[in-house]
Short mmCIF file of C-alpha atoms and ligand atoms in Angstrom, two decimals:
data_model
loop_
_atom_site.label_atom_id
_atom_site.label_comp_id
_atom_site.label_asym_id
_atom_site.label_seq_id
_atom_site.Cartn_x
_atom_site.Cartn_y
_atom_site.Cartn_z
CA UNK A 1 25.95 21.73 0.54
CA UNK A 2 22.57 23.09 -0.50
CA UNK A 3 20.13 20.38 -1.61
CA UNK A 4 16.90 21.12 -3.47
CA UNK A 5 14.04 18.91 -2.25
CA UNK A 6 11.14 18.99 -4.71
CA UNK A 7 7.93 17.99 -2.95
CA UNK A 8 9.63 18.63 0.39
CA UNK A 9 6.35 19.75 1.97
CA UNK A 10 4.84 16.29 1.50
CA UNK A 11 5.02 13.27 3.78
CA UNK A 12 8.18 11.52 2.55
CA UNK A 13 9.85 14.72 1.32
CA UNK A 14 9.55 16.43 4.71
CA UNK A 15 11.08 13.39 6.46
CA UNK A 16 13.94 13.52 3.93
CA UNK A 17 14.46 17.23 4.69
CA UNK A 18 14.94 16.34 8.35
CA UNK A 19 17.35 13.48 7.48
CA UNK A 20 19.36 15.90 5.28
CA UNK A 21 19.55 18.44 8.11
CA UNK A 22 20.80 15.77 10.52
CA UNK A 23 23.47 14.72 8.00
CA UNK A 24 24.74 18.32 7.71
CA UNK A 25 23.17 19.27 4.36
CA UNK A 26 21.29 22.52 3.81
CA UNK A 27 17.88 21.68 2.29
CA UNK A 28 15.69 24.11 0.35
CA UNK A 29 12.16 23.08 -0.66
CA UNK A 30 10.20 23.59 -3.87
CA UNK A 31 6.56 22.56 -3.59
CA UNK A 32 3.29 23.61 -5.21
CA UNK A 33 1.46 22.99 -1.89
CA UNK A 34 -1.34 21.07 -3.64
CA UNK A 35 -0.80 18.30 -1.05
CA UNK A 36 2.13 19.70 0.93
CA UNK A 37 2.03 21.84 4.06
CA UNK A 38 3.73 25.23 4.42
CA UNK A 39 3.69 24.98 8.22
CA UNK A 40 5.82 21.81 8.22
CA UNK A 41 8.53 23.35 6.01
CA UNK A 42 8.70 26.84 7.45
CA UNK A 43 7.79 26.35 11.11
CA UNK A 44 8.66 22.76 11.99
CA UNK A 45 11.71 22.25 9.78
CA UNK A 46 12.75 25.92 9.44
CA UNK A 47 13.75 25.59 5.80
CA UNK A 48 13.27 28.05 2.89
CA UNK A 49 10.22 27.26 0.76
CA UNK A 50 9.60 28.26 -2.87
CA UNK A 51 5.98 27.73 -3.84
CA UNK A 52 6.00 26.91 -7.55
CA UNK A 53 5.11 24.28 -10.12
CA UNK A 54 7.91 21.96 -11.14
CA UNK A 55 7.54 22.96 -14.78
CA UNK A 56 8.11 26.65 -14.02
CA UNK A 57 11.60 26.84 -15.48
CA UNK A 58 12.17 30.47 -14.53
CA UNK A 59 11.59 29.82 -10.84
CA UNK A 60 13.73 26.67 -11.01
CA UNK A 61 16.61 28.58 -12.59
CA UNK A 62 16.55 31.23 -9.89
CA UNK A 63 16.34 28.62 -7.15
CA UNK A 64 19.19 26.48 -8.53
CA UNK A 65 21.37 29.59 -8.83
CA UNK A 66 20.64 30.65 -5.24
CA UNK A 67 18.95 33.80 -6.54
CA UNK A 68 15.33 33.16 -5.68
CA UNK A 69 13.96 35.91 -3.41
CA UNK A 70 12.22 33.30 -1.23
CA UNK A 71 15.41 31.23 -0.83
CA UNK A 72 18.46 33.45 -1.26
CA UNK A 73 21.80 31.83 -0.54
CA UNK A 74 24.23 29.37 -2.09
CA UNK A 75 23.58 27.70 -5.42
CA UNK A 76 22.13 24.19 -5.29
CA UNK A 77 24.55 21.22 -5.46
CA UNK A 78 22.17 18.23 -5.54
CA UNK A 79 18.47 17.38 -5.87
CA UNK A 80 16.09 14.98 -4.15
CA UNK A 81 13.06 14.75 -6.43
CA UNK A 82 9.79 13.78 -4.71
CA UNK A 83 7.24 16.14 -6.29
CA UNK A 84 4.52 14.06 -7.93
CA UNK A 85 0.83 13.23 -7.84
CA UNK A 86 0.44 9.75 -6.35
CA UNK A 87 -3.21 8.63 -6.33
CA UNK A 88 -3.57 5.53 -8.49
CA UNK A 89 -7.35 5.83 -8.95
CA UNK A 90 -7.15 9.50 -9.89
CA UNK A 91 -4.38 8.71 -12.39
CA UNK A 92 -6.76 6.32 -14.18
CA UNK A 93 -9.53 8.98 -14.27
CA UNK A 94 -7.29 11.85 -15.34
CA UNK A 95 -4.02 10.56 -16.84
CA UNK A 96 -3.27 13.91 -18.52
CA UNK A 97 -2.85 15.52 -15.11
CA UNK A 98 -0.41 12.80 -14.08
CA UNK A 99 1.69 12.87 -17.24
CA UNK A 100 1.75 16.69 -17.20
CA UNK A 101 2.72 17.05 -13.57
CA UNK A 102 4.91 13.99 -13.04
CA UNK A 103 6.55 13.44 -16.43
CA UNK A 104 6.57 16.92 -18.01
CA UNK A 105 7.47 18.49 -14.66
CA UNK A 106 10.40 16.10 -14.24
CA UNK A 107 11.58 16.80 -17.80
CA UNK A 108 11.70 20.53 -17.04
CA UNK A 109 13.72 19.82 -13.90
CA UNK A 110 16.16 17.56 -15.76
CA UNK A 111 16.58 20.12 -18.55
CA UNK A 112 17.49 22.71 -15.95
CA UNK A 113 20.06 20.34 -14.40
CA UNK A 114 21.90 19.88 -17.73
CA UNK A 115 21.88 23.63 -18.41
CA UNK A 116 25.58 24.68 -18.35
CA UNK A 117 24.67 27.53 -15.97
CA UNK A 118 23.76 25.00 -13.27
CA UNK A 119 26.51 22.44 -13.78
CA UNK A 120 29.13 21.89 -11.13
CA UNK A 121 32.51 23.52 -11.52
CA UNK A 122 33.56 23.73 -7.86
CA UNK A 123 37.11 22.55 -7.15
CA UNK A 124 37.10 18.97 -5.92
CA UNK A 125 33.68 18.17 -7.41
CA UNK A 126 33.36 16.26 -10.67
CA UNK A 127 32.36 18.58 -13.54
CA UNK A 128 28.92 18.06 -15.08
CA UNK A 129 25.32 17.99 -13.90
CA UNK A 130 24.61 17.80 -10.17
CA UNK A 131 23.38 14.45 -8.76
CA UNK A 132 19.68 13.64 -8.40
CA UNK A 133 17.91 11.05 -6.24
CA UNK A 134 14.48 10.12 -7.60
CA UNK A 135 11.50 8.85 -5.66
CA UNK A 136 10.09 5.94 -7.67
CA UNK A 137 7.77 3.15 -6.67
CA UNK A 138 7.12 -0.58 -6.66
CA UNK A 139 4.06 0.34 -8.79
CA UNK A 140 6.50 0.31 -11.73
CA UNK A 141 6.63 -3.50 -11.37
CA UNK A 142 2.89 -3.87 -11.97
CA UNK A 143 1.64 -7.34 -11.00
CA UNK A 144 4.73 -9.52 -10.65
CA UNK A 145 4.48 -13.27 -11.16
CA UNK A 146 4.44 -15.35 -7.95
CA UNK A 147 7.94 -16.69 -8.70
CA UNK A 148 9.26 -13.08 -8.83
CA UNK A 149 8.64 -12.51 -5.08
CA UNK A 150 10.62 -11.04 -3.34
CA UNK A 151 10.99 -8.40 -6.03
CA UNK A 152 14.52 -7.58 -7.11
CA UNK A 153 15.64 -4.53 -9.06
CA UNK A 154 15.99 -6.79 -12.12
CA UNK A 155 12.36 -7.98 -11.94
CA UNK A 156 10.68 -6.87 -15.21
CA UNK A 157 8.81 -3.57 -14.91
CA UNK A 158 5.30 -3.58 -16.29
CA UNK A 159 3.24 -0.80 -14.67
CA UNK A 160 -0.52 -1.18 -14.98
CA UNK A 161 -1.83 2.35 -14.33
CA UNK A 162 -0.90 5.90 -15.40
CA UNK A 163 0.65 6.69 -11.99
CA UNK A 164 3.04 3.71 -12.24
CA UNK A 165 3.70 4.45 -15.90
CA UNK A 166 4.50 8.11 -15.13
CA UNK A 167 7.15 7.02 -12.61
CA UNK A 168 8.49 4.39 -15.04
CA UNK A 169 8.77 7.04 -17.77
CA UNK A 170 10.79 9.29 -15.47
CA UNK A 171 13.10 6.34 -14.79
CA UNK A 172 13.63 6.10 -18.57
CA UNK A 173 14.30 9.85 -18.80
CA UNK A 174 16.94 9.51 -16.09
CA UNK A 175 18.64 6.60 -17.85
CA UNK A 176 18.78 8.55 -21.11
CA UNK A 177 19.98 11.75 -19.41
CA UNK A 178 22.66 9.76 -17.60
CA UNK A 179 23.91 8.25 -20.84
CA UNK A 180 23.77 11.40 -22.95
CA UNK A 181 24.65 14.16 -20.46
CA UNK A 182 26.35 12.31 -17.61
CA UNK A 183 23.59 13.12 -15.09
CA UNK A 184 24.39 11.15 -11.91
CA UNK A 185 21.13 9.61 -10.67
CA UNK A 186 19.77 7.11 -8.19
CA UNK A 187 16.28 5.66 -8.54
CA UNK A 188 14.68 4.50 -5.27
CA UNK A 189 11.65 2.24 -5.67
CA UNK A 190 9.61 2.44 -2.47
CA UNK A 191 7.28 -0.28 -1.33
CA UNK A 192 4.45 0.80 1.02
CA UNK A 193 5.56 3.95 2.83
CA UNK A 194 4.07 4.06 6.33
CA UNK A 195 4.63 5.42 9.83
CA UNK A 196 5.77 8.89 10.83
CA UNK A 197 8.67 10.55 12.60
CA UNK A 198 8.63 9.29 16.23
CA UNK A 199 8.47 12.96 17.28
CA UNK A 200 5.10 12.95 15.42
CA UNK A 201 5.55 16.55 14.30
CA UNK A 202 6.03 15.99 10.56
CA UNK A 203 2.68 14.79 9.38
CA UNK A 204 -0.49 16.59 8.49
CA UNK A 205 -3.89 15.39 7.39
CA UNK A 206 -3.92 13.70 3.98
CA UNK A 207 -7.05 14.41 2.06
CA UNK A 208 -8.23 12.16 0.56
CA UNK A 209 -6.67 9.37 2.65
CA UNK A 210 -6.52 6.07 0.73
CA UNK A 211 -3.77 4.11 2.49
CA UNK A 212 -4.47 1.15 4.69
CA UNK A 213 -2.59 1.98 7.92
CA UNK A 214 -3.94 5.54 8.40
CA UNK A 215 -7.45 4.36 7.48
CA UNK A 216 -7.30 1.56 10.06
CA UNK A 217 -6.04 3.98 12.71
CA UNK A 218 -8.73 6.53 11.89
CA UNK A 219 -11.34 3.77 12.27
CA UNK A 220 -9.83 2.76 15.63
CA UNK A 221 -9.86 6.41 16.70
CA UNK A 222 -13.56 6.65 15.83
CA UNK A 223 -13.00 9.09 12.99
CA UNK A 224 -14.37 6.52 10.52
CA UNK A 225 -17.21 4.11 11.07
CA UNK A 226 -15.26 1.04 9.83
CA UNK A 227 -12.41 -0.33 7.74
CA UNK A 228 -13.24 -2.06 4.50
CA UNK A 229 -11.09 -5.01 3.38
CA UNK A 230 -10.75 -5.02 -0.40
CA UNK A 231 -10.76 -8.69 -1.29
CA UNK A 232 -10.50 -11.78 0.92
CA UNK A 233 -10.06 -14.32 -1.88
CA UNK A 234 -6.46 -13.67 -2.88
CA UNK A 235 -4.02 -16.59 -3.15
CA UNK A 236 -2.41 -15.71 0.20
CA UNK A 237 -2.55 -17.57 3.56
CA UNK A 238 -5.47 -15.49 4.94
CA UNK A 239 -6.90 -14.42 1.56
CA UNK A 240 -6.00 -10.72 1.92
CA UNK A 241 -3.29 -8.79 0.03
CA UNK A 242 0.27 -8.82 1.31
CA UNK A 243 2.44 -5.68 1.28
CA UNK A 244 5.87 -4.61 2.52
CA UNK A 245 5.36 -1.61 4.85
CA UNK A 246 8.48 0.54 5.10
CA UNK A 247 8.86 3.30 7.69
CA UNK A 248 9.14 6.83 6.21
CA UNK A 249 12.19 7.59 8.39
CA UNK A 250 13.94 4.59 6.83
CA UNK A 251 13.04 5.85 3.36
CA UNK A 252 14.42 9.27 4.32
CA UNK A 253 17.71 7.74 5.53
CA UNK A 254 18.09 5.87 2.24
CA UNK A 255 17.92 9.17 0.32
CA UNK A 256 20.82 10.60 2.29
CA UNK A 257 22.90 7.45 1.74
CA UNK A 258 22.05 7.47 -1.98
CA UNK A 259 23.07 11.12 -2.25
CA UNK A 260 26.37 10.49 -0.47
CA UNK A 261 27.08 7.54 -2.77
CA UNK A 262 26.38 9.71 -5.86
CA UNK A 263 28.64 12.45 -4.53
CA UNK A 264 31.49 9.95 -4.14
CA UNK A 265 31.05 7.78 -7.22
CA UNK A 266 28.42 9.25 -9.60
CA UNK A 267 26.74 6.68 -11.85
CA UNK A 268 23.17 5.46 -12.34
CA UNK A 269 21.72 3.21 -9.64
CA UNK A 270 18.42 1.47 -8.85
CA UNK A 271 17.38 0.26 -5.40
CA UNK A 272 14.25 -1.27 -3.92
CA UNK A 273 13.38 0.06 -0.48
CA UNK A 274 11.35 -2.29 1.69
CA UNK A 275 11.78 -4.39 4.81
CA UNK A 276 11.71 -7.71 2.94
CA UNK A 277 8.77 -8.74 5.20
CA UNK A 278 5.23 -9.15 3.95
CA UNK A 279 2.11 -8.40 6.01
CA UNK A 280 -1.48 -9.10 5.00
CA UNK A 281 -4.32 -6.62 5.40
CA UNK A 282 -5.57 -8.73 8.31
CA UNK A 283 -2.08 -8.68 9.91
CA UNK A 284 -2.16 -4.88 9.76
CA UNK A 285 -5.60 -4.70 11.37
CA UNK A 286 -4.67 -7.21 14.11
CA UNK A 287 -1.39 -5.41 14.88
CA UNK A 288 -3.12 -2.02 14.98
CA UNK A 289 -5.75 -3.35 17.41
CA UNK A 290 -2.96 -4.68 19.64
CA UNK A 291 -0.92 -1.45 19.49
CA UNK A 292 -3.89 0.79 20.27
CA UNK A 293 -5.92 -1.52 22.50
CA UNK A 294 -9.02 -0.40 20.59
CA UNK A 295 -11.59 -2.16 18.45
CA UNK A 296 -13.07 -1.38 15.06
CA UNK A 297 -15.73 -2.59 12.69
CA UNK A 298 -14.50 -4.57 9.68
CA UNK A 299 -16.44 -4.64 6.41
CA UNK A 300 -15.70 -6.82 3.39
CA UNK A 301 -15.66 -5.50 -0.16
CA UNK A 302 -14.67 -6.92 -3.55
CA UNK A 303 -11.09 -6.69 -4.76
CA UNK A 304 -9.86 -3.21 -5.72
CA UNK A 305 -8.99 -3.27 -9.45
CA UNK A 306 -5.26 -3.44 -10.10
CA UNK A 307 -4.20 -4.64 -6.63
CA UNK A 308 -1.46 -7.31 -6.92
CA UNK A 309 -1.83 -10.16 -4.37
CA UNK A 310 1.72 -9.85 -3.02
CA UNK A 311 4.34 -7.08 -3.16
CA UNK A 312 7.44 -7.72 -1.06
CA UNK A 313 10.86 -6.23 -1.72
CA UNK A 314 14.25 -7.75 -1.80
CA UNK A 315 16.25 -4.86 -0.34
CA UNK A 316 19.55 -6.72 -0.39
CA UNK A 317 21.08 -4.45 -3.04
CA UNK A 318 20.43 -1.30 -0.98
CA UNK A 319 21.92 -3.03 2.07
CA UNK A 320 25.01 -4.21 0.20
CA UNK A 321 25.76 -1.07 -1.83
CA UNK A 322 24.38 1.78 0.31
CA UNK A 323 24.82 0.15 3.71
CA UNK A 324 21.11 0.83 4.29
CA UNK A 325 19.31 -1.10 7.02
CA UNK A 326 15.79 -0.14 8.12
CA UNK A 327 15.86 1.18 11.72
CA UNK A 328 12.16 0.36 12.17
CA UNK A 329 11.55 -2.97 10.38
CA UNK A 330 8.76 -4.08 12.74
CA UNK A 331 5.21 -3.45 11.64
CA UNK A 332 4.14 -2.81 15.24
CA UNK A 333 6.69 0.03 15.61
CA UNK A 334 5.66 1.60 12.32
CA UNK A 335 2.01 1.45 13.36
CA UNK A 336 2.82 2.81 16.82
CA UNK A 337 4.57 5.84 15.30
CA UNK A 338 1.63 6.41 12.93
CA UNK A 339 -0.73 6.09 15.93
CA UNK A 340 1.15 8.79 17.88
CA UNK A 341 0.61 11.12 14.96
CA UNK A 342 -3.02 10.09 14.56
CA UNK A 343 -3.72 10.84 18.23
CA UNK A 344 -2.15 14.28 17.89
CA UNK A 345 -4.06 15.07 14.75
CA UNK A 346 -7.28 13.73 16.34
CA UNK A 347 -6.97 16.19 19.20
CA UNK A 348 -6.38 18.96 16.66
CA UNK A 349 -9.59 18.20 14.75
N1 LIG B 420 -6.69 -1.82 1.50
C1 LIG B 420 -7.88 -2.26 2.08
N2 LIG B 420 -8.75 -1.34 2.54
C2 LIG B 420 -8.51 0.02 2.49
C3 LIG B 420 -7.29 0.45 1.90
C4 LIG B 420 -6.40 -0.50 1.42
O1 LIG B 420 -8.14 -3.46 2.14
O2 LIG B 420 -9.36 0.80 2.92
C5 LIG B 420 -5.73 -2.82 1.01
C6 LIG B 420 -5.38 -2.66 -0.47
O3 LIG B 420 -6.28 -3.40 -1.25
C7 LIG B 420 -3.96 -3.21 -0.49
C8 LIG B 420 -3.39 -2.88 0.88
O4 LIG B 420 -4.52 -2.61 1.72
O5 LIG B 420 -3.99 -4.59 -0.63
C9 LIG B 420 -2.50 -1.66 0.88
O6 LIG B 420 -3.18 -0.62 0.22
P1 LIG B 420 -2.66 0.87 0.21
O7 LIG B 420 -3.68 1.70 -0.53
O8 LIG B 420 -2.29 1.29 1.59
O9 LIG B 420 -1.30 0.80 -0.62
P2 LIG B 420 -1.01 0.24 -2.10
O10 LIG B 420 -0.44 -1.14 -1.89
O11 LIG B 420 -2.30 0.23 -2.86
O12 LIG B 420 -0.01 1.19 -2.63
#
């Protein structure tokens, strides 16, 4: 079956494309290439790429029907929806850009999926809109109370920035579209995506890089002068923030399982995706020093506005209902895979 992967040229989307290929699906990518990489899709993964904005309905229609000149072939039977802007700070500075791209773009996609021209009528498949798996985030939970850790899918959602709110709004769109039009959908709320394919061929430079693990590795590799710890006075054992770092290959696997579940049973589902283990900023730095055998300079800075002290998932629901178990739950393995990529990209610079 042909599966449209929006944002498939990005970090998590490209790992999902590979997981789909391994599971026997035929992915096709739509990406505006603002942050994605053509080389990964066309040369590394060998998948058709349509370069377009998500809210370009005409291009979407042609792609879904299998009539796009850049991706001729079968019509699309399911969607994995990753395409989004994902910089929290930027979303505060320029919320219009985030609501336009993330929310309005998703609405255009969902409208296309309920268009009778794109609904499923194949023998054996349930009639109605094709299934969609949506890439959401733990940022939709905002700053959970201490007694809400580990975070379950039923933990109240209270996003605190436009990025988190844009993802939360799309979750609401999906719930309404499921109820009104029977759209089968699964919402996957990622915790901190990290690591890279062990083959280290699916990642490209992220500019600007804001995430802790790549920044620490770049400092260890000498590409940055130091790593800055944002806040050492949090109510945690070592005073630094605790996060749940989940390997991108494990996230990718969860998308395939979610898609297969939707194909079998339809419905509307929500799952947290994390390891269930929390690691502080200092844990990450210590583990990265051990993995690489290198040293780095550490600077201290005030807290970053909007950073919750602790975000750790309960991923029991995904385990019970999807049969999902992270293959790489250890922080050291995740960091080692990210380091392999960092070394490759360092030699390329
Ligand atoms: N962090 C840090 N220094 C950095 C980048 C991040 O101390 O240069 C901290 C950040 O405050 C948070 C954790 O590392 O507590 C993870 O941040 P990241 O941006 O990777 O992910 P987030 O949890 O914000 O989605």
